[in-house]
PDB file of C-alpha atoms and ligand atoms in Angstrom:
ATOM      1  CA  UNK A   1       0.000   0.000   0.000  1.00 97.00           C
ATOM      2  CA  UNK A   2       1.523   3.501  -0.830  1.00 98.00           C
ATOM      3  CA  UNK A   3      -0.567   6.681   0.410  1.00 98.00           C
ATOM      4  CA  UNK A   4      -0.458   9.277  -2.039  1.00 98.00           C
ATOM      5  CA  UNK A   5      -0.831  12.922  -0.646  1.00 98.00           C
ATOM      6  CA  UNK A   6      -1.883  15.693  -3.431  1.00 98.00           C
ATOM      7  CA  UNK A   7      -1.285  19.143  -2.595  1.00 97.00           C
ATOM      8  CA  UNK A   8      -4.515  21.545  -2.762  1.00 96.00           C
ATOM      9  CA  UNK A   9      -2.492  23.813  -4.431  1.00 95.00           C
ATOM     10  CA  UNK A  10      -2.279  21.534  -7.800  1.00 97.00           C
ATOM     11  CA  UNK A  11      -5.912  19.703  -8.184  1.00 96.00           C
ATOM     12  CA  UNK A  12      -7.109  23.572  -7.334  1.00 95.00           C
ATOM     13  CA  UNK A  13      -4.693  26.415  -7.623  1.00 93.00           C
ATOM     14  CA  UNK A  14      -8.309  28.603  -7.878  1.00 90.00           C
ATOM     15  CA  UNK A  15     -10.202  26.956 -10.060  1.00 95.00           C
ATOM     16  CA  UNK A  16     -10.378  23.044 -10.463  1.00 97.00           C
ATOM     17  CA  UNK A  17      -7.310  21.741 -13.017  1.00 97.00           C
ATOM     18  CA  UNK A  18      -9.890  19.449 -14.725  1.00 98.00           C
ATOM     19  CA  UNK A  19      -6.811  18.333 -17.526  1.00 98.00           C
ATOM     20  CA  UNK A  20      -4.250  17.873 -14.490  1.00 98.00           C
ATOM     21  CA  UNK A  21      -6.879  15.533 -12.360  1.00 98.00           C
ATOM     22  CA  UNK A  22      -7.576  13.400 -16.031  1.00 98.00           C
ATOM     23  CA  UNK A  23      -3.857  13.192 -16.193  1.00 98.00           C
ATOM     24  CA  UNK A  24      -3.354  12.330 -12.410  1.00 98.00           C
ATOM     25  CA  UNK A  25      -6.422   9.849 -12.134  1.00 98.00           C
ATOM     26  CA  UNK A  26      -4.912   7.922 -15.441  1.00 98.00           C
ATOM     27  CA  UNK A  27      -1.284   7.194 -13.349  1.00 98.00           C
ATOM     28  CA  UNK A  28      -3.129   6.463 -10.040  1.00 98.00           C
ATOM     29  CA  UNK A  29      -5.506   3.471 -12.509  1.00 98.00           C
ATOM     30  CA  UNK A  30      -2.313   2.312 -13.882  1.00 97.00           C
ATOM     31  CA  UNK A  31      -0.258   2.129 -10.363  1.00 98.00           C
ATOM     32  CA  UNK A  32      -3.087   1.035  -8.430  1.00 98.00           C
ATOM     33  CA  UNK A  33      -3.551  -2.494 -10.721  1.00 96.00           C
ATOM     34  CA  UNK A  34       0.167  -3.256  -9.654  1.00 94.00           C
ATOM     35  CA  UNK A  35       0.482  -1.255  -5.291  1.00 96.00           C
ATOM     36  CA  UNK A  36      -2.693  -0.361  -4.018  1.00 98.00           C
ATOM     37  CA  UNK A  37      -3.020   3.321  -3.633  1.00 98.00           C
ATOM     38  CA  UNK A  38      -5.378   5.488  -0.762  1.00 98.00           C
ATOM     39  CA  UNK A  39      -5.237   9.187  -1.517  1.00 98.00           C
ATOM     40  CA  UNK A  40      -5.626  12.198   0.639  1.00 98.00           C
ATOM     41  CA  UNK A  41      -6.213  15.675  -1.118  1.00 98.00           C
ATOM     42  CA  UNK A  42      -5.173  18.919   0.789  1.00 98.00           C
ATOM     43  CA  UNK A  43      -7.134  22.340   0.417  1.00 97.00           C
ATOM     44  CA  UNK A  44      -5.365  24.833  -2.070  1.00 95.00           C
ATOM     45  CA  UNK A  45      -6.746  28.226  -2.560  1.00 96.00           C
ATOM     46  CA  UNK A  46     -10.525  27.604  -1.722  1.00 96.00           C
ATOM     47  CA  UNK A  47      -9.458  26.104   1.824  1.00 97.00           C
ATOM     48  CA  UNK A  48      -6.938  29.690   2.308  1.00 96.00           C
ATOM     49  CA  UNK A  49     -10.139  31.380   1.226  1.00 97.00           C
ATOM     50  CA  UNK A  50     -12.684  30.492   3.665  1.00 97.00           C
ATOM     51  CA  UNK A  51     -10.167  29.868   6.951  1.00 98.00           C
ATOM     52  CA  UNK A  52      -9.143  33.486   6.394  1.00 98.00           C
ATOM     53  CA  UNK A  53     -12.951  35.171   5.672  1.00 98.00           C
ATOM     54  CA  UNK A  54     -13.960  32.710   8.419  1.00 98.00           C
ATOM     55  CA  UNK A  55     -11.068  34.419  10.668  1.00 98.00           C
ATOM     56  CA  UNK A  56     -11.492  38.087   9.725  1.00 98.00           C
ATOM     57  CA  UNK A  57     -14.915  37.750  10.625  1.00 98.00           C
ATOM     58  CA  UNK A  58     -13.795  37.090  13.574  1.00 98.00           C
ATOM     59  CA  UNK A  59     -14.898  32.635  13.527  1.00 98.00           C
ATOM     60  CA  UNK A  60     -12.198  31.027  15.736  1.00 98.00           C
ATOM     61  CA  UNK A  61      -9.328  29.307  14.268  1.00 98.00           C
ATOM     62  CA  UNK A  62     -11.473  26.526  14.914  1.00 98.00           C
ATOM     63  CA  UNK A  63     -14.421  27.075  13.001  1.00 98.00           C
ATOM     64  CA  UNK A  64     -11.883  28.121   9.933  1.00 98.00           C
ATOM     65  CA  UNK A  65     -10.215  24.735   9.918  1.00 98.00           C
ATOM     66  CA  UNK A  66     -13.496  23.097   9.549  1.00 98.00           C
ATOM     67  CA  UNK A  67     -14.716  25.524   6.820  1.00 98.00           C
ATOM     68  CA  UNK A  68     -10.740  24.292   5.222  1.00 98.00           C
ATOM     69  CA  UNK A  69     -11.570  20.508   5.935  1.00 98.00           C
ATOM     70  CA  UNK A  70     -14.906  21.087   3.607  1.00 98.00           C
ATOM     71  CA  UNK A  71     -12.871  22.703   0.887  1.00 98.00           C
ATOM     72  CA  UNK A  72     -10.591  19.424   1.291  1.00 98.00           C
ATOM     73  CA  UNK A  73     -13.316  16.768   1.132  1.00 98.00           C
ATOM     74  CA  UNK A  74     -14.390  18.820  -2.079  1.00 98.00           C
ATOM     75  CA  UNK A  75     -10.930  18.590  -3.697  1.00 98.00           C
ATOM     76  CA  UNK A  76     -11.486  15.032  -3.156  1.00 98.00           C
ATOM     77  CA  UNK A  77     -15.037  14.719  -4.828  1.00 98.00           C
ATOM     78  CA  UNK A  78     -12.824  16.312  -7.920  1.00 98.00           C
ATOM     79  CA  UNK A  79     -10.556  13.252  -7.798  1.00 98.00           C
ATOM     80  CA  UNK A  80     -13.046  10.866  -7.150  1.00 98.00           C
ATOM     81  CA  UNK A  81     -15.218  11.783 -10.326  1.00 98.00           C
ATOM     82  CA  UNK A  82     -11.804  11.752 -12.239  1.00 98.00           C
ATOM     83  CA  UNK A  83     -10.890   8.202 -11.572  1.00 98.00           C
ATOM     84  CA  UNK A  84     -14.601   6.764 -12.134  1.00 98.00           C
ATOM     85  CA  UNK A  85     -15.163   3.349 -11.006  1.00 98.00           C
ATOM     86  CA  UNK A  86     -11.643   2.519  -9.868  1.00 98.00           C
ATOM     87  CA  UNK A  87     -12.807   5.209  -6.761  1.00 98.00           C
ATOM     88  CA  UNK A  88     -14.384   4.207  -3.652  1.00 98.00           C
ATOM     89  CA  UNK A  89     -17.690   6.802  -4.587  1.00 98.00           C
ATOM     90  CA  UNK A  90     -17.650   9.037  -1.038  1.00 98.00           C
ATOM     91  CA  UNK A  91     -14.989  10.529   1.148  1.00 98.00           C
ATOM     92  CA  UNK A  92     -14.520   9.026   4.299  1.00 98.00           C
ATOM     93  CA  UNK A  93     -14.448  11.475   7.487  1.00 98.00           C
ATOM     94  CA  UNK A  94     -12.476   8.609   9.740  1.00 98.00           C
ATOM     95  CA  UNK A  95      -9.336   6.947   9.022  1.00 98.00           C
ATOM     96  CA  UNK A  96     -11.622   4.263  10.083  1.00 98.00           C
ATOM     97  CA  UNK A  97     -14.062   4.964   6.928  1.00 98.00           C
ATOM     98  CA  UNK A  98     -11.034   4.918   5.093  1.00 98.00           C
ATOM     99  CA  UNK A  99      -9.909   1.691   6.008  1.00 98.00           C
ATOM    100  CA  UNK A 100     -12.984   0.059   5.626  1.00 98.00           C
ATOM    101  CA  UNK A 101     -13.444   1.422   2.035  1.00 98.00           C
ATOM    102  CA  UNK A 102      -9.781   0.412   1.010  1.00 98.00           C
ATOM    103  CA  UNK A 103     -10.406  -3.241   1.691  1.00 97.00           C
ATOM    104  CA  UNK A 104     -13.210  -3.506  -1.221  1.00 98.00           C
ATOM    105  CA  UNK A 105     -10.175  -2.759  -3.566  1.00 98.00           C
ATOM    106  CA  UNK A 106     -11.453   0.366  -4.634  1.00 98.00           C
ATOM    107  CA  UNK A 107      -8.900   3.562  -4.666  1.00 98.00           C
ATOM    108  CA  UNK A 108      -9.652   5.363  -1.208  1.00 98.00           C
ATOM    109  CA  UNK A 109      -9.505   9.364  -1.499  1.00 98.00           C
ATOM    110  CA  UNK A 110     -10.340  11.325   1.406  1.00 98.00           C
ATOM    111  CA  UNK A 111      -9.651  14.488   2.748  1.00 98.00           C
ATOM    112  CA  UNK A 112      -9.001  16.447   6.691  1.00 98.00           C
ATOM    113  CA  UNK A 113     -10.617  14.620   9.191  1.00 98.00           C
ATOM    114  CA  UNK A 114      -9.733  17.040  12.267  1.00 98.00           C
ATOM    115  CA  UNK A 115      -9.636  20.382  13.181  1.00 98.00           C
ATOM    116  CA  UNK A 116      -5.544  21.316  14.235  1.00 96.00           C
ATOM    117  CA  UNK A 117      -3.916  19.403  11.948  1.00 96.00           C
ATOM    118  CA  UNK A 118      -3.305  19.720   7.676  1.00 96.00           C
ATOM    119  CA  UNK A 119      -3.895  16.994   5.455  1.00 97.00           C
ATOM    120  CA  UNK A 120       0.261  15.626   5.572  1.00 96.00           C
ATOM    121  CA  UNK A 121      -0.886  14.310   8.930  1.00 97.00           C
ATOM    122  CA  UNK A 122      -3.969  12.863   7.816  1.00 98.00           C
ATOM    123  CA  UNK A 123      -1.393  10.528   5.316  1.00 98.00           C
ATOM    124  CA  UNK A 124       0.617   9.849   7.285  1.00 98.00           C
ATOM    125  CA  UNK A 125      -1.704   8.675  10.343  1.00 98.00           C
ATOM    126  CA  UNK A 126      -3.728   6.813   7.268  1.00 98.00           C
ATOM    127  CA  UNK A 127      -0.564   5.086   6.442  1.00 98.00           C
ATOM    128  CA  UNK A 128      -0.103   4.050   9.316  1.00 98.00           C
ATOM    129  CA  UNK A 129      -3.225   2.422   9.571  1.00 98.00           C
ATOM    130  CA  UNK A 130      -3.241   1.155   6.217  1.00 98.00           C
ATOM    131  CA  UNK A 131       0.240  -0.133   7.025  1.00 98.00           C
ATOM    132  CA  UNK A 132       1.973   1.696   4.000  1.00 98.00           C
ATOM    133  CA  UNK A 133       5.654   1.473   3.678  1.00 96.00           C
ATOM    134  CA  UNK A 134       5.899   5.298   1.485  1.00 97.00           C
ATOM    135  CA  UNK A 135       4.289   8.195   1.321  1.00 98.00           C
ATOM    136  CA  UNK A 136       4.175   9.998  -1.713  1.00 98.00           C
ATOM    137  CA  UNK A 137       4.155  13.654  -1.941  1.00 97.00           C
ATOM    138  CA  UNK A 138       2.939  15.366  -4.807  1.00 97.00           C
ATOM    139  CA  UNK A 139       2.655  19.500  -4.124  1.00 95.00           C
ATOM    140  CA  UNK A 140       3.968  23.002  -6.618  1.00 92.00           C
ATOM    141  CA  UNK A 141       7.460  22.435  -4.426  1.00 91.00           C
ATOM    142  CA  UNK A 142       9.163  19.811  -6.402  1.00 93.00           C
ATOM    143  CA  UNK A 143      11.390  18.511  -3.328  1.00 95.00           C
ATOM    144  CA  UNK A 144      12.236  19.762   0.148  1.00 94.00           C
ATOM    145  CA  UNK A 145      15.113  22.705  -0.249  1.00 92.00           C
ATOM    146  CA  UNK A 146      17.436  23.810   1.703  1.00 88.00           C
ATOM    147  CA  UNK A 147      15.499  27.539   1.962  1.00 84.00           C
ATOM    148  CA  UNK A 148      12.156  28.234   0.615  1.00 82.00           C
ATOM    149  CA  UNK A 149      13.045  28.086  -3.484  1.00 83.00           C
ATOM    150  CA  UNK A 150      10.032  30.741  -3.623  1.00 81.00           C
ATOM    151  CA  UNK A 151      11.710  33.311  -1.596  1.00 85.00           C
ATOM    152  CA  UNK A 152      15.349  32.498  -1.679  1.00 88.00           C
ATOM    153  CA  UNK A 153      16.927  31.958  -4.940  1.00 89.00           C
ATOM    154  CA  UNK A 154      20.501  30.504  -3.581  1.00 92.00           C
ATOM    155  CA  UNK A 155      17.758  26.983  -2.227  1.00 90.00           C
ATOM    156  CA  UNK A 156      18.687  24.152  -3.531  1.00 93.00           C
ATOM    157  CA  UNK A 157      17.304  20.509  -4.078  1.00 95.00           C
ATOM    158  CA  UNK A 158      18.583  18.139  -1.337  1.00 96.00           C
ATOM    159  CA  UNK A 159      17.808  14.425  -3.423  1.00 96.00           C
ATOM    160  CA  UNK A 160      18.025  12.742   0.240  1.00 97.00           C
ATOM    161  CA  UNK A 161      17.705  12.680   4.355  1.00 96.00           C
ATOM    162  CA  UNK A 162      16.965  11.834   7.168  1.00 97.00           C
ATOM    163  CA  UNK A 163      13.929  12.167   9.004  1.00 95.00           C
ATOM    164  CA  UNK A 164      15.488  14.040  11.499  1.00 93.00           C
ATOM    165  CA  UNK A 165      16.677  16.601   9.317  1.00 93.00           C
ATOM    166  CA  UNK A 166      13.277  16.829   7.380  1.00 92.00           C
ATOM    167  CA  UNK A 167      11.792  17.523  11.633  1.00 91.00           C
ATOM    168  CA  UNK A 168      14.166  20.091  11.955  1.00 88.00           C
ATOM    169  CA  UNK A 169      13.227  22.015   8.719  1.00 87.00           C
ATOM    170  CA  UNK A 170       9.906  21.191   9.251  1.00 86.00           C
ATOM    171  CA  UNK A 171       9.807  22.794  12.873  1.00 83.00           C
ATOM    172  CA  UNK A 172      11.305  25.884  12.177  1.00 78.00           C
ATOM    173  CA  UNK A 173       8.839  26.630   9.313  1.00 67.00           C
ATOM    174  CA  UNK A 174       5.673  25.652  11.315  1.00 61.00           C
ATOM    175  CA  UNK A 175       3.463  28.738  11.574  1.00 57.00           C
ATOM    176  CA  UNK A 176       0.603  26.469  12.097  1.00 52.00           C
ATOM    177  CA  UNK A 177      -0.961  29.327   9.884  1.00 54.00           C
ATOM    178  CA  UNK A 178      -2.678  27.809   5.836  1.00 52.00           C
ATOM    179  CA  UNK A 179      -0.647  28.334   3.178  1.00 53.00           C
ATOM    180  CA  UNK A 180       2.610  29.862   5.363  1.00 57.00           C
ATOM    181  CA  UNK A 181       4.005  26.222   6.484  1.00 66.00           C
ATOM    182  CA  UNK A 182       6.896  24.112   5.127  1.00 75.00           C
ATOM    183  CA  UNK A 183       6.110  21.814   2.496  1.00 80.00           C
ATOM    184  CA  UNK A 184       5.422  19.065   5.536  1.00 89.00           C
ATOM    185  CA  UNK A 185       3.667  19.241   8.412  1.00 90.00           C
ATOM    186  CA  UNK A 186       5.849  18.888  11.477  1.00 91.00           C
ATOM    187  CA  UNK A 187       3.379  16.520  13.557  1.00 93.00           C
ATOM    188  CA  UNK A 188       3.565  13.908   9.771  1.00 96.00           C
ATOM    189  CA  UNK A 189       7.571  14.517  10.278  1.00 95.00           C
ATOM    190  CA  UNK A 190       6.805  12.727  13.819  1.00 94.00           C
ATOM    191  CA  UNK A 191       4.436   9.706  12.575  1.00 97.00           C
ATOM    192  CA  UNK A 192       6.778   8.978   9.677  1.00 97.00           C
ATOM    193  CA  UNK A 193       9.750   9.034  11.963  1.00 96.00           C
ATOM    194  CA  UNK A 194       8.414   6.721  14.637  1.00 97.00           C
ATOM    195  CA  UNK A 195       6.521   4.432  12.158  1.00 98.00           C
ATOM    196  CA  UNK A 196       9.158   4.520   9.369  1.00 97.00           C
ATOM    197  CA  UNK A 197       7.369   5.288   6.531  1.00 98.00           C
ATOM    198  CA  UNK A 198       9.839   6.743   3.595  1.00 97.00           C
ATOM    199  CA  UNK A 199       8.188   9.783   1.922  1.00 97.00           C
ATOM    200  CA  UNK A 200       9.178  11.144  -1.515  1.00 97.00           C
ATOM    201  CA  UNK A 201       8.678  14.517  -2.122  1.00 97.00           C
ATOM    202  CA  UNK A 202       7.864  15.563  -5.760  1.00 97.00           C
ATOM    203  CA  UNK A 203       5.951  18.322  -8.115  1.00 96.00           C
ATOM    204  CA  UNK A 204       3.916  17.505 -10.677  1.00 95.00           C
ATOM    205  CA  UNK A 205       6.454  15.970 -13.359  1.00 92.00           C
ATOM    206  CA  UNK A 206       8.165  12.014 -12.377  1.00 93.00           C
ATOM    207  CA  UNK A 207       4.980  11.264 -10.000  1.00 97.00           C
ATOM    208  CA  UNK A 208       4.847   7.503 -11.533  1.00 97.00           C
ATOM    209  CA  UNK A 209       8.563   6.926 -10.795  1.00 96.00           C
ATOM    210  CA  UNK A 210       7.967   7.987  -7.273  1.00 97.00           C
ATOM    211  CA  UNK A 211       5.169   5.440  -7.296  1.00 97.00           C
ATOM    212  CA  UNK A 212       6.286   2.713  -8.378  1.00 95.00           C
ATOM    213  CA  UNK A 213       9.599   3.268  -6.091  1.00 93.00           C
ATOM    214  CA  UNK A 214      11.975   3.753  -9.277  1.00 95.00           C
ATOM    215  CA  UNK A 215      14.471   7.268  -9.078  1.00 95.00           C
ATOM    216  CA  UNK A 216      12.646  10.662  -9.126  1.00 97.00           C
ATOM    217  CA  UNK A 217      13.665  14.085  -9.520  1.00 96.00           C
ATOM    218  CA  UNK A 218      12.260  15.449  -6.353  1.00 97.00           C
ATOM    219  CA  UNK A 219      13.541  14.150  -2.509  1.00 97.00           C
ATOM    220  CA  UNK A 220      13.768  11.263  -0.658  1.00 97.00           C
ATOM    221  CA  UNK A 221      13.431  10.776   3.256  1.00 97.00           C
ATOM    222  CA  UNK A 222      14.154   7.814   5.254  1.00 95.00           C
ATOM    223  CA  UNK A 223      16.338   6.418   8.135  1.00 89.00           C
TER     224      UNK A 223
HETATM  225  P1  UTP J 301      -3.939  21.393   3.762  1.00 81.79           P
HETATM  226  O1  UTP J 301      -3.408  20.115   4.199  1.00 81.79           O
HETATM  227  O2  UTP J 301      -4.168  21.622   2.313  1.00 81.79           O
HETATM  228  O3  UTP J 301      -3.087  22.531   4.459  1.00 81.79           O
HETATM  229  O4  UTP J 301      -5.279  21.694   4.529  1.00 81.79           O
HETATM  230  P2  UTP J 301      -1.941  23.532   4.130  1.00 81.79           P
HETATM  231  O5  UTP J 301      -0.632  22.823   4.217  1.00 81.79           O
HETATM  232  O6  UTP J 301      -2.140  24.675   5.038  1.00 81.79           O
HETATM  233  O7  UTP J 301      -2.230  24.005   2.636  1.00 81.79           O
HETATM  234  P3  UTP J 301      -1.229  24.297   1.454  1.00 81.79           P
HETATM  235  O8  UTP J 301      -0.543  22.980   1.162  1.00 81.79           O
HETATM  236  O9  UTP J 301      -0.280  25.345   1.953  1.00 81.79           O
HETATM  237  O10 UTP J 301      -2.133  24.748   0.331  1.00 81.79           O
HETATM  238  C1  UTP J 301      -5.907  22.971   4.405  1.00 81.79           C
HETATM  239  C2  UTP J 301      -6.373  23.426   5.750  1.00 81.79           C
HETATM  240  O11 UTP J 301      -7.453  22.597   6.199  1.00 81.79           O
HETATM  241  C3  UTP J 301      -7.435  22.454   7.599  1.00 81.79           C
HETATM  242  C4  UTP J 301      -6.276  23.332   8.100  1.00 81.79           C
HETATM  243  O12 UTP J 301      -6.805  24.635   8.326  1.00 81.79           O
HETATM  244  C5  UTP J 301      -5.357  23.366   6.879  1.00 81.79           C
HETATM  245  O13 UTP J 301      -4.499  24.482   6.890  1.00 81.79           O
HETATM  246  N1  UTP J 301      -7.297  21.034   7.981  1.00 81.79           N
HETATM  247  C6  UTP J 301      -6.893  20.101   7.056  1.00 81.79           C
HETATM  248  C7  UTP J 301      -7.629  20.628   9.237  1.00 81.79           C
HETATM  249  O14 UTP J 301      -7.970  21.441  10.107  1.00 81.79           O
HETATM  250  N2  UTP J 301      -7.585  19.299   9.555  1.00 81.79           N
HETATM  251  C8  UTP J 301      -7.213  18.359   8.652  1.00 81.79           C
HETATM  252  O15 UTP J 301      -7.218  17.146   9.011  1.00 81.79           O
HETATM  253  C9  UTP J 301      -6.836  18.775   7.385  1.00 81.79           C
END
């Protein structure tokens, strides 16, 4: 089992990439027949949108994570309609849900679950459930840098780690704000670590490679 987690930011940058969800849903088919696959979708721009009305009309932080979690679930529903009848047809709330819907066979894609937390978390507590060796993560950053590569040109690709390096980046860039974080969550950096679950780190371009477990352009962490 490999959990796949796809950045908000490229199923919906604003408005649903219905050509980049085709393209998507036709790698997860062919994977799936070979490694089982259960997906989790994060937020993107409709997620930043609502936390941050929610918030400046003065909602608690709260109340904006669960207007985010909708947007989420949504972003799922996209995938879901790409990949036809190789999808389980609804989005589980519970990693439970999840599980249960996995076992038919069916490609699992769900979104947040709980309020605190962003969907890298929700992989990697569904891989551990699900018992997946890798995470896979597909996002508009196409590897972990050494400095963000969207403010700081001298960043630059690191291929490999450890997961105690990818913590300590993590940590420092955990605003626990949407949209401000490091490309990982630093509570995911945790479950990987204690579980041992590798996660690859790509963009948009090599995502079968990372997959199927063959070498990728983006970053690799493990012990
Ligand atoms: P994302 O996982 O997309 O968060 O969830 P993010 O990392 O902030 O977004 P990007 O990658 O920069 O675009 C979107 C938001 O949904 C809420 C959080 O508010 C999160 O920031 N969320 C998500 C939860 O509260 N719980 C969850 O389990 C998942």
């Amino acid at each position: 089992m490999i959990i796949v987690s796809v950045g908000g930011s490229v199923i919906n940058p604003g408005e649903p990439d219905k050509k980049f969800l085709r393209e998507l849903s036709r790698v997860f088919i062919r994977v799936h027949s070979k490694n089982p696959l259960a997906i989790v979708t994060g937020g993107g721009k409709p997620a930043r949108a609502y936390a941050g009305a929610i918030r400046e009309l003065g909602g608690s932080q709260f109340l904006a994570d669960k207007a985010a979690i909708l947007a989420t679930r949504q972003n799922a529903s996209l995938l879901i309609a790409a990949l036809g009848k190789n999808a389980w047809p609804a989005v589980p709330k519970t990693f439970e849900e999840a599980a249960l819907s996995a076992s038919t066979g069916k490609i699992v894609v769900m979104g947040g679950t709980i309020p605190g937390i962003t969907t890298d978390t929700d992989a990697a507590l569904l891989a551990e459930l699900l018992g997946a060796g890798r995470i896979v993560n597909i996002s508009n950053v196409d590897g972990i840098y050494t400095a963000d590569p969207r403010k700081d040109s001298s960043a630059r690709k690191i291929s490999k780690m450890k997961f105690q390096e990818l913590s300590g980046l993590a940590s420092k860039g955990d605003s626990r704000k949407p949209g401000e974080n490091f490309v990982f969550d630093s509570f995911a950096c945790k479950i990987i670590a204690r579980s041992g679950i590798e996660a690859h780190f790509i963009g948009t371009s090599d995502i079968e490679a990372a997959l199927l477990g063959k070498k990728h352009s983006g970053t690799v962490v493990c012990d």
